Amino acid sequence: ASNCQRAGLDGILGRNSLRGRGGPGTGASCVQHRLVVRDASTLQILHLYTCTDQIQYIEWSSDSQFILCAMYKRGLVQVWSLEQPDWHCRIDEGSAGLVASCWSPDGRHILNTTEFHLRITVWSLCTKSVSYIKYPKACQQGVAFTKDGRYMAVAERRDCKDFISIFVCRNWQLLRHFDTETQDLFGIEWAPNGCVLAAWDTCLEYKVLLYSLDGRLLSSYRAYEWPLGIKSIAWSPSSQFLAIGSFDEKVRILNHVTWKKITELEHPAVITNKKTIVYKEVEKSPTLGTERLSFPPTRALASSLFSTQSKYDICQVPVSLNYIKPVADKANPKVGVGMLAFSADNCFLATKNDNIPNAVWIWDMRKLKLAVVLEQLYSIQCFQWDPCQPRLAVCTGSSRVYLWSPAGCVVVKVPGEGDFQIVSLSWHSSGDSMLLLSKDHFCVCYLEREEVK
């Protein structure tokens, strides 16, 4: 791992690792009003751009030729070109303000959402034309593109009713416009094959609606009626499964043929199944022999004296996990399945139940059974699958990153001075490296591939 300069957590983006799909050669970060572009393998600075104000968000275009820098407080977006460093674009929303900005899939249009969600403005970098989409809804996930980049769905709110509009991204023409049977539409997401659009209601109303590309309602699913409902949703990469995480601490899996539930995955506080492997993180202080002690101690020795080491132990079932009872009289209770992620090969599903914040549950989707539970010392901050193989990376706000694969678990200590507390991570698209983020630092972790003999 290599330490890098100070950078804002929200202003770090690796080329071809989060949104970029082009060559895997560079990465970008921002420091206040400066945009820094580095070589992804050597971390050498390739370009340095200066923006008008402090950068609050950056994003690569799909072909990694341009970088978008949003300054929400100024209602301003600046775009920089890697191929032509002298070229740049400036978009000023003026009095309308700016709350969100993103690229279209073709990497030549920018979508800006104005304050109070009055409209979405589509700016073309090629023709300098402008298009407007009115009444976008202020919800968690109100804009969704198909994976092939051909269509865009927008959640809308008009006359106290929810609607969805589907646009053709080639010319931004309206393809379909239809109302939804929701009380308060909370989010929309396309299946990876682009054939089905999932829309779900607010947590006060358990309802998932599945629409075809032409706006037909294919199915509607409701698990129960009165308690708090849906908390998270994830499609499998093959589009065969839709996983729905709920406030009742269960995940329900719908199939793509009948859109009916095929199983419920529960998250009990006690693991009793003997076929489930439970990895428990344990911490210990290092032991040093007297022959290694010296005064004054070297920097490496001083660091090792005051650091702790961590490893995984395999526990015998039954195993009781750390269960936290939610506070009933507070808003946004920490209860239910809040994180879901399928592996790239569709074989595994990783989940986190917020009632048991220190555990990651890994389900075998071929058997629809719980395969592994990772019990950490600290609360799970983030996890993400390797985009090329079934390998899961987990961080807990400590200076360690945890890797699981069907072969087993490993704990990796991030080297460097000070306490590097990892709060988020992101894989490179090749699976060879990983971006690790702390509150005000980042580093890149390079993983060596095993040579096949």
Short mmCIF file of C-alpha atoms in Angstrom, two decimals:
data_model
loop_
_atom_site.label_atom_id
_atom_site.label_comp_id
_atom_site.label_asym_id
_atom_site.label_seq_id
_atom_site.Cartn_x
_atom_site.Cartn_y
_atom_site.Cartn_z
CA ALA A 1 0.00 0.00 0.00
CA SER A 2 1.17 3.51 -0.74
CA ASN A 3 0.25 6.59 1.25
CA CYS A 4 -0.94 9.62 -0.69
CA GLN A 5 -1.51 13.27 0.04
CA ARG A 6 -4.38 14.63 2.07
CA ALA A 7 -7.67 14.68 0.23
CA GLY A 8 -11.36 15.09 0.99
CA LEU A 9 -13.24 11.81 1.32
CA ASP A 10 -16.01 12.84 -1.08
CA GLY A 11 -13.48 14.05 -3.62
CA ILE A 12 -11.63 10.85 -4.44
CA LEU A 13 -12.29 8.81 -7.54
CA GLY A 14 -10.16 6.21 -9.26
CA ARG A 15 -10.32 6.11 -13.02
CA ASN A 16 -12.07 2.95 -14.21
CA SER A 17 -12.61 1.95 -10.59
CA LEU A 18 -15.90 3.63 -9.67
CA ARG A 19 -17.54 5.16 -12.72
CA GLY A 20 -14.94 5.38 -15.45
CA ARG A 21 -14.88 2.52 -17.98
CA GLY A 22 -11.84 3.52 -19.99
CA GLY A 23 -8.21 2.56 -19.62
CA PRO A 24 -7.07 1.67 -16.10
CA GLY A 25 -4.08 4.01 -16.17
CA THR A 26 -4.95 6.96 -13.96
CA GLY A 27 -6.81 8.11 -10.87
CA ALA A 28 -8.02 11.48 -9.64
CA SER A 29 -8.39 13.21 -6.29
CA CYS A 30 -9.17 16.73 -5.17
CA VAL A 31 -7.65 18.92 -2.48
CA GLN A 32 -9.92 21.91 -1.82
CA HIS A 33 -9.99 23.71 -5.22
CA ARG A 34 -7.25 21.62 -6.90
CA LEU A 35 -7.85 18.50 -9.00
CA VAL A 36 -4.95 16.04 -9.04
CA VAL A 37 -4.70 13.30 -11.68
CA ARG A 38 -2.24 10.49 -10.92
CA ASP A 39 -0.93 7.38 -12.61
CA ALA A 40 -2.79 4.47 -11.00
CA SER A 41 0.24 2.18 -10.89
CA THR A 42 2.95 4.61 -9.74
CA LEU A 43 0.80 7.40 -8.17
CA GLN A 44 2.87 10.00 -9.97
CA ILE A 45 1.07 13.26 -10.70
CA LEU A 46 0.14 13.55 -14.39
CA HIS A 47 -2.10 16.63 -14.38
CA LEU A 48 -2.97 19.37 -11.93
CA TYR A 49 -6.06 21.53 -12.51
CA THR A 50 -7.29 24.53 -10.54
CA CYS A 51 -11.04 25.11 -10.13
CA THR A 52 -12.89 28.30 -9.23
CA ASP A 53 -13.91 27.14 -5.76
CA GLN A 54 -13.66 24.18 -3.39
CA ILE A 55 -14.55 20.95 -5.17
CA GLN A 56 -17.37 18.96 -3.56
CA TYR A 57 -17.77 16.15 -6.09
CA ILE A 58 -15.79 14.66 -8.99
CA GLU A 59 -16.69 12.03 -11.56
CA TRP A 60 -15.00 10.47 -14.60
CA SER A 61 -16.76 10.27 -17.95
CA SER A 62 -17.48 6.74 -19.18
CA ASP A 63 -14.51 6.77 -21.60
CA SER A 64 -12.22 8.42 -19.01
CA GLN A 65 -11.50 11.35 -21.32
CA PHE A 66 -13.10 14.01 -19.12
CA ILE A 67 -13.45 14.77 -15.41
CA LEU A 68 -16.43 16.60 -13.94
CA CYS A 69 -15.88 18.83 -10.89
CA ALA A 70 -19.00 20.09 -9.11
CA MET A 71 -19.05 23.06 -6.75
CA TYR A 72 -22.58 22.94 -5.34
CA LYS A 73 -22.26 26.05 -3.18
CA ARG A 74 -21.47 28.11 -6.28
CA GLY A 75 -23.95 26.32 -8.56
CA LEU A 76 -20.99 25.62 -10.82
CA VAL A 77 -19.58 22.67 -12.78
CA GLN A 78 -16.17 22.61 -14.45
CA VAL A 79 -15.05 19.92 -16.88
CA TRP A 80 -11.44 19.07 -17.72
CA SER A 81 -10.02 17.06 -20.61
CA LEU A 82 -7.11 14.64 -20.28
CA GLU A 83 -6.46 14.51 -24.02
CA GLN A 84 -6.46 18.31 -24.36
CA PRO A 85 -5.26 19.81 -21.04
CA ASP A 86 -5.81 23.36 -22.31
CA TRP A 87 -9.50 22.70 -23.01
CA HIS A 88 -12.05 23.13 -20.23
CA CYS A 89 -15.78 23.71 -19.88
CA ARG A 90 -17.66 25.80 -17.33
CA ILE A 91 -21.38 25.35 -16.60
CA ASP A 92 -23.07 27.90 -14.35
CA GLU A 93 -26.61 27.15 -13.19
CA GLY A 94 -26.96 30.68 -11.82
CA SER A 95 -29.84 31.45 -9.49
CA ALA A 96 -31.36 27.98 -10.04
CA GLY A 97 -28.61 26.51 -7.88
CA LEU A 98 -27.14 23.01 -7.97
CA VAL A 99 -27.62 19.97 -5.72
CA ALA A 100 -26.41 17.09 -7.95
CA SER A 101 -24.38 16.56 -11.10
CA CYS A 102 -23.48 13.45 -13.09
CA TRP A 103 -22.40 12.20 -16.51
CA SER A 104 -24.66 10.53 -19.02
CA PRO A 105 -23.49 7.07 -20.15
CA ASP A 106 -22.03 8.41 -23.41
CA GLY A 107 -19.67 10.72 -21.53
CA ARG A 108 -20.66 13.74 -23.61
CA HIS A 109 -23.65 15.05 -21.67
CA ILE A 110 -23.89 16.36 -18.10
CA LEU A 111 -27.06 16.18 -16.01
CA ASN A 112 -27.43 18.91 -13.37
CA THR A 113 -30.22 18.89 -10.79
CA THR A 114 -31.22 22.34 -9.57
CA GLU A 115 -32.11 23.32 -6.03
CA PHE A 116 -35.49 22.14 -4.72
CA HIS A 117 -35.44 19.59 -7.58
CA LEU A 118 -37.23 21.98 -9.90
CA ARG A 119 -35.65 20.45 -13.00
CA ILE A 120 -32.78 18.43 -14.46
CA THR A 121 -30.73 20.28 -17.07
CA VAL A 122 -28.99 18.17 -19.74
CA TRP A 123 -25.92 19.94 -21.18
CA SER A 124 -24.25 18.67 -24.35
CA LEU A 125 -20.48 19.10 -24.65
CA CYS A 126 -20.60 18.41 -28.38
CA THR A 127 -23.46 20.61 -29.65
CA LYS A 128 -23.72 22.95 -26.65
CA SER A 129 -27.46 22.31 -26.67
CA VAL A 130 -29.55 22.27 -23.49
CA SER A 131 -32.55 20.07 -22.61
CA TYR A 132 -34.78 20.26 -19.54
CA ILE A 133 -36.56 17.55 -17.56
CA LYS A 134 -39.16 18.96 -15.19
CA TYR A 135 -40.44 17.73 -11.82
CA PRO A 136 -37.65 15.29 -10.80
CA LYS A 137 -38.41 13.81 -7.42
CA ALA A 138 -36.13 14.38 -4.44
CA CYS A 139 -35.60 10.78 -3.36
CA GLN A 140 -32.72 8.46 -2.57
CA GLN A 141 -32.29 7.16 -6.11
CA GLY A 142 -34.36 9.17 -8.56
CA VAL A 143 -32.30 8.76 -11.77
CA ALA A 144 -31.23 5.40 -13.22
CA PHE A 145 -29.49 4.43 -16.47
CA THR A 146 -29.56 1.03 -18.13
CA LYS A 147 -26.21 -0.75 -18.15
CA ASP A 148 -25.88 -0.40 -21.92
CA GLY A 149 -26.49 3.36 -21.62
CA ARG A 150 -29.43 3.46 -24.00
CA TYR A 151 -32.20 4.51 -21.62
CA MET A 152 -32.67 6.66 -18.55
CA ALA A 153 -35.49 6.46 -16.01
CA VAL A 154 -36.41 9.50 -13.89
CA ALA A 155 -38.69 9.48 -10.84
CA GLU A 156 -41.06 12.45 -10.88
CA ARG A 157 -43.58 14.04 -8.54
CA ARG A 158 -46.53 15.95 -10.00
CA ASP A 159 -49.79 16.98 -8.36
CA CYS A 160 -48.97 14.89 -5.26
CA LYS A 161 -48.55 11.74 -7.38
CA ASP A 162 -45.51 9.69 -8.36
CA PHE A 163 -44.55 9.13 -12.00
CA ILE A 164 -41.69 7.59 -13.95
CA SER A 165 -40.43 8.91 -17.27
CA ILE A 166 -38.18 6.85 -19.55
CA PHE A 167 -35.92 8.74 -21.98
CA VAL A 168 -33.78 7.65 -24.91
CA CYS A 169 -30.26 8.81 -24.09
CA ARG A 170 -29.28 9.19 -27.74
CA ASN A 171 -31.54 12.22 -28.31
CA TRP A 172 -33.20 12.69 -24.87
CA GLN A 173 -36.64 12.07 -26.33
CA LEU A 174 -39.39 10.85 -24.00
CA LEU A 175 -40.13 7.17 -24.60
CA ARG A 176 -42.69 6.41 -21.89
CA HIS A 177 -44.39 8.28 -19.07
CA PHE A 178 -46.56 6.49 -16.51
CA ASP A 179 -47.76 6.82 -12.94
CA THR A 180 -46.73 4.42 -10.19
CA GLU A 181 -48.86 2.78 -7.52
CA THR A 182 -46.75 4.21 -4.71
CA GLN A 183 -47.51 6.45 -1.77
CA ASP A 184 -44.07 8.05 -1.77
CA LEU A 185 -41.66 6.63 -4.37
CA PHE A 186 -38.26 6.12 -2.74
CA GLY A 187 -36.01 4.74 -5.48
CA ILE A 188 -35.68 3.14 -8.91
CA GLU A 189 -33.09 0.76 -10.34
CA TRP A 190 -32.76 -1.07 -13.66
CA ALA A 191 -31.94 -4.76 -13.86
CA PRO A 192 -28.45 -5.24 -15.35
CA ASN A 193 -29.99 -6.56 -18.60
CA GLY A 194 -32.02 -3.34 -18.95
CA CYS A 195 -35.34 -5.13 -19.41
CA VAL A 196 -36.96 -4.52 -16.00
CA LEU A 197 -37.14 -1.44 -13.80
CA ALA A 198 -37.65 -1.90 -10.06
CA ALA A 199 -39.38 0.89 -8.12
CA TRP A 200 -39.95 0.77 -4.38
CA ASP A 201 -41.98 2.76 -1.91
CA THR A 202 -40.99 4.58 1.25
CA CYS A 203 -40.16 2.53 4.34
CA LEU A 204 -43.66 3.23 5.66
CA GLU A 205 -45.18 1.18 2.84
CA TYR A 206 -43.72 -2.21 1.86
CA LYS A 207 -44.12 -2.33 -1.91
CA VAL A 208 -41.87 -3.23 -4.87
CA LEU A 209 -43.14 -2.57 -8.40
CA LEU A 210 -41.52 -4.13 -11.49
CA TYR A 211 -42.03 -2.41 -14.84
CA SER A 212 -41.05 -3.35 -18.39
CA LEU A 213 -39.26 -0.95 -20.71
CA ASP A 214 -42.58 0.11 -22.26
CA GLY A 215 -44.07 0.98 -18.87
CA ARG A 216 -46.18 -2.13 -18.28
CA LEU A 217 -46.50 -3.28 -14.67
CA LEU A 218 -45.07 -6.80 -14.66
CA SER A 219 -45.54 -7.55 -10.98
CA SER A 220 -46.03 -6.05 -7.55
CA TYR A 221 -44.64 -7.54 -4.35
CA ARG A 222 -45.56 -6.84 -0.74
CA ALA A 223 -44.22 -9.01 2.08
CA TYR A 224 -46.30 -7.45 4.87
CA GLU A 225 -48.41 -4.38 5.45
CA TRP A 226 -48.01 -2.36 8.65
CA PRO A 227 -44.45 -2.47 10.06
CA LEU A 228 -41.50 -0.59 8.51
CA GLY A 229 -40.79 -2.00 5.07
CA ILE A 230 -37.95 -1.89 2.55
CA LYS A 231 -34.47 -0.71 3.52
CA SER A 232 -32.24 -1.84 0.62
CA ILE A 233 -32.46 -3.48 -2.80
CA ALA A 234 -29.89 -5.19 -5.06
CA TRP A 235 -30.08 -6.93 -8.44
CA SER A 236 -27.90 -9.93 -9.18
CA PRO A 237 -25.48 -9.34 -12.12
CA SER A 238 -27.37 -11.91 -14.18
CA SER A 239 -30.73 -10.16 -13.50
CA GLN A 240 -32.13 -13.50 -12.28
CA PHE A 241 -32.57 -12.41 -8.66
CA LEU A 242 -33.80 -9.31 -6.90
CA ALA A 243 -32.76 -9.15 -3.25
CA ILE A 244 -34.88 -7.00 -0.92
CA GLY A 245 -33.53 -6.09 2.50
CA SER A 246 -36.22 -5.21 5.03
CA PHE A 247 -36.56 -3.65 8.45
CA ASP A 248 -37.71 -7.02 9.83
CA GLU A 249 -34.08 -8.26 9.55
CA LYS A 250 -34.79 -10.51 6.56
CA VAL A 251 -33.76 -10.60 2.91
CA ARG A 252 -36.33 -11.81 0.41
CA ILE A 253 -35.19 -13.14 -2.96
CA LEU A 254 -37.50 -12.76 -5.97
CA ASN A 255 -36.97 -14.77 -9.15
CA HIS A 256 -37.06 -13.26 -12.66
CA VAL A 257 -39.56 -15.74 -14.11
CA THR A 258 -42.62 -15.30 -11.90
CA TRP A 259 -41.34 -12.43 -9.72
CA LYS A 260 -42.41 -14.45 -6.69
CA LYS A 261 -40.41 -14.98 -3.51
CA ILE A 262 -38.24 -18.08 -3.64
CA THR A 263 -36.69 -17.80 -0.17
CA GLU A 264 -36.27 -15.69 2.94
CA LEU A 265 -32.82 -15.19 4.44
CA GLU A 266 -32.96 -14.55 8.18
CA HIS A 267 -30.28 -12.95 10.35
CA PRO A 268 -30.54 -14.54 13.82
CA ALA A 269 -28.35 -13.43 16.71
CA VAL A 270 -27.26 -17.03 17.34
CA ILE A 271 -25.70 -19.16 14.58
CA THR A 272 -26.61 -22.81 15.10
CA ASN A 273 -26.15 -24.42 11.67
CA LYS A 274 -23.06 -26.64 11.76
CA LYS A 275 -22.51 -26.12 8.02
CA THR A 276 -22.01 -22.37 8.53
CA ILE A 277 -18.41 -21.22 9.04
CA VAL A 278 -18.04 -18.39 11.56
CA TYR A 279 -14.83 -16.37 11.37
CA LYS A 280 -14.27 -14.25 14.48
CA GLU A 281 -11.72 -11.46 14.52
CA VAL A 282 -9.47 -11.53 17.58
CA GLU A 283 -6.90 -8.96 18.58
CA LYS A 284 -3.64 -9.48 20.41
CA SER A 285 -0.63 -7.41 21.40
CA PRO A 286 2.68 -8.35 19.77
CA THR A 287 5.34 -10.10 21.83
CA LEU A 288 8.92 -8.89 21.48
CA GLY A 289 12.04 -10.65 22.66
CA THR A 290 14.55 -8.81 24.82
CA GLU A 291 17.17 -9.15 22.10
CA ARG A 292 15.08 -6.85 19.86
CA LEU A 293 14.73 -4.10 22.47
CA SER A 294 16.95 -1.06 22.12
CA PHE A 295 17.06 2.45 23.51
CA PRO A 296 16.19 4.76 22.01
CA PRO A 297 13.83 2.46 20.04
CA THR A 298 13.76 2.62 16.26
CA ARG A 299 10.66 4.00 14.54
CA ALA A 300 9.59 0.54 13.39
CA LEU A 301 10.07 -0.92 16.88
CA ALA A 302 8.16 1.91 18.56
CA SER A 303 5.30 1.46 16.13
CA SER A 304 5.13 -2.30 16.76
CA LEU A 305 5.23 -1.86 20.54
CA PHE A 306 2.03 0.20 20.60
CA SER A 307 0.12 -1.54 17.79
CA THR A 308 -2.11 -4.57 18.01
CA GLN A 309 -2.36 -7.46 15.62
CA SER A 310 -5.53 -9.06 14.37
CA LYS A 311 -6.42 -12.45 12.95
CA TYR A 312 -9.44 -14.69 12.37
CA ASP A 313 -10.39 -17.67 14.51
CA ILE A 314 -12.90 -20.26 13.34
CA CYS A 315 -15.57 -20.63 16.01
CA GLN A 316 -17.55 -23.72 16.85
CA VAL A 317 -21.32 -23.31 16.64
CA PRO A 318 -23.49 -22.28 18.32
CA VAL A 319 -22.09 -18.74 18.19
CA SER A 320 -23.82 -15.72 19.74
CA LEU A 321 -23.31 -12.49 17.82
CA ASN A 322 -23.31 -8.99 19.28
CA TYR A 323 -26.96 -7.95 18.97
CA ILE A 324 -27.98 -4.33 19.62
CA LYS A 325 -31.58 -3.63 20.51
CA PRO A 326 -32.80 -0.57 18.59
CA VAL A 327 -34.08 2.51 20.39
CA ALA A 328 -37.80 2.62 19.65
CA ASP A 329 -38.42 6.31 20.29
CA LYS A 330 -35.81 7.67 17.85
CA ALA A 331 -36.08 8.32 14.13
CA ASN A 332 -34.13 6.17 11.62
CA PRO A 333 -33.60 3.22 13.94
CA LYS A 334 -30.55 1.05 13.33
CA VAL A 335 -32.52 -2.04 12.51
CA GLY A 336 -32.92 -4.23 9.45
CA VAL A 337 -30.81 -5.19 6.45
CA GLY A 338 -29.19 -1.99 5.22
CA MET A 339 -26.43 -3.35 2.95
CA LEU A 340 -26.68 -5.88 0.11
CA ALA A 341 -24.20 -6.89 -2.61
CA PHE A 342 -23.98 -9.78 -5.08
CA SER A 343 -20.64 -11.19 -6.19
CA ALA A 344 -19.69 -10.76 -9.85
CA ASP A 345 -20.27 -14.45 -10.60
CA ASN A 346 -23.76 -14.43 -9.00
CA CYS A 347 -22.71 -17.19 -6.59
CA PHE A 348 -22.67 -15.22 -3.34
CA LEU A 349 -24.67 -12.49 -1.61
CA ALA A 350 -23.17 -10.37 1.19
CA THR A 351 -25.51 -8.68 3.68
CA LYS A 352 -25.35 -6.61 6.85
CA ASN A 353 -28.09 -6.52 9.47
CA ASP A 354 -27.88 -3.19 11.27
CA ASN A 355 -29.02 -4.85 14.52
CA ILE A 356 -25.79 -6.87 14.41
CA PRO A 357 -23.41 -4.15 13.14
CA ASN A 358 -20.18 -6.13 13.53
CA ALA A 359 -21.12 -9.03 11.26
CA VAL A 360 -21.10 -9.69 7.52
CA TRP A 361 -23.31 -12.52 6.28
CA ILE A 362 -22.26 -14.37 3.11
CA TRP A 363 -24.91 -16.51 1.45
CA ASP A 364 -24.35 -19.23 -1.14
CA MET A 365 -26.91 -18.40 -3.85
CA ARG A 366 -26.51 -21.79 -5.51
CA LYS A 367 -27.84 -23.50 -2.39
CA LEU A 368 -29.73 -20.49 -0.97
CA LYS A 369 -28.03 -21.17 2.36
CA LEU A 370 -25.87 -19.21 4.77
CA ALA A 371 -22.25 -20.15 4.06
CA VAL A 372 -20.09 -17.80 6.16
CA VAL A 373 -20.39 -15.17 8.89
CA LEU A 374 -17.55 -12.71 9.51
CA GLU A 375 -17.71 -11.31 13.04
CA GLN A 376 -15.53 -8.21 13.37
CA LEU A 377 -14.35 -6.31 16.43
CA TYR A 378 -15.85 -3.06 15.15
CA SER A 379 -18.92 -2.01 13.20
CA ILE A 380 -18.94 -2.68 9.45
CA GLN A 381 -18.43 0.55 7.52
CA CYS A 382 -18.33 -0.77 3.97
CA PHE A 383 -17.92 -3.94 1.92
CA GLN A 384 -17.51 -4.51 -1.80
CA TRP A 385 -16.96 -7.50 -4.08
CA ASP A 386 -13.98 -7.87 -6.39
CA PRO A 387 -15.37 -7.20 -9.91
CA CYS A 388 -13.52 -10.19 -11.38
CA GLN A 389 -13.80 -12.98 -8.81
CA PRO A 390 -15.71 -13.97 -5.65
CA ARG A 391 -13.53 -12.01 -3.22
CA LEU A 392 -15.06 -9.65 -0.67
CA ALA A 393 -13.26 -6.67 0.89
CA VAL A 394 -14.51 -5.32 4.23
CA CYS A 395 -13.53 -2.28 6.32
CA THR A 396 -14.55 -1.39 9.87
CA GLY A 397 -13.03 2.03 10.52
CA SER A 398 -9.75 0.50 11.70
CA SER A 399 -6.37 0.47 9.95
CA ARG A 400 -7.03 -3.01 8.57
CA VAL A 401 -8.83 -4.31 5.50
CA TYR A 402 -10.37 -7.77 5.55
CA LEU A 403 -10.56 -10.08 2.53
CA TRP A 404 -12.76 -13.16 2.19
CA SER A 405 -12.87 -15.70 -0.62
CA PRO A 406 -14.11 -19.31 -0.72
CA ALA A 407 -10.52 -20.29 0.15
CA GLY A 408 -10.63 -18.43 3.49
CA CYS A 409 -10.07 -15.07 5.23
CA VAL A 410 -7.11 -12.78 5.65
CA VAL A 411 -6.46 -9.57 7.61
CA VAL A 412 -4.29 -6.94 5.93
CA LYS A 413 -2.70 -4.17 8.00
CA VAL A 414 -2.24 -0.90 6.10
CA PRO A 415 1.40 0.17 6.63
CA GLY A 416 2.31 3.77 7.33
CA GLU A 417 2.70 6.28 10.09
CA GLY A 418 -0.25 7.18 12.28
CA ASP A 419 -3.61 5.49 12.54
CA PHE A 420 -5.15 5.15 9.08
CA GLN A 421 -8.86 4.52 9.78
CA ILE A 422 -10.49 3.02 6.68
CA VAL A 423 -14.12 4.10 6.32
CA SER A 424 -14.69 3.24 2.65
CA LEU A 425 -13.08 1.28 -0.17
CA SER A 426 -13.42 0.68 -3.90
CA TRP A 427 -12.00 -2.00 -6.19
CA HIS A 428 -10.23 -1.25 -9.45
CA SER A 429 -12.07 -2.82 -12.39
CA SER A 430 -9.18 -5.25 -12.93
CA GLY A 431 -9.32 -6.50 -9.35
CA ASP A 432 -5.57 -5.91 -9.01
CA SER A 433 -5.79 -2.91 -6.69
CA MET A 434 -8.09 -1.22 -4.22
CA LEU A 435 -8.67 2.36 -3.11
CA LEU A 436 -8.84 2.77 0.68
CA LEU A 437 -10.31 5.97 2.13
CA SER A 438 -10.07 7.50 5.58
CA LYS A 439 -11.57 10.78 6.73
CA ASP A 440 -8.86 12.93 5.18
CA HIS A 441 -6.33 10.52 3.59
CA PHE A 442 -6.39 7.81 0.97
CA CYS A 443 -4.07 5.07 -0.15
CA VAL A 444 -3.95 2.45 -2.87
CA CYS A 445 -3.55 -1.22 -2.00
CA TYR A 446 -1.99 -3.40 -4.70
CA LEU A 447 -2.75 -7.11 -4.69
CA GLU A 448 -0.42 -9.63 -6.27
CA ARG A 449 -1.94 -12.30 -8.50
CA GLU A 450 -0.89 -15.91 -8.02
CA GLU A 451 0.91 -17.31 -11.01
CA VAL A 452 -0.62 -20.50 -12.40
CA LYS A 453 2.07 -23.17 -12.76
#
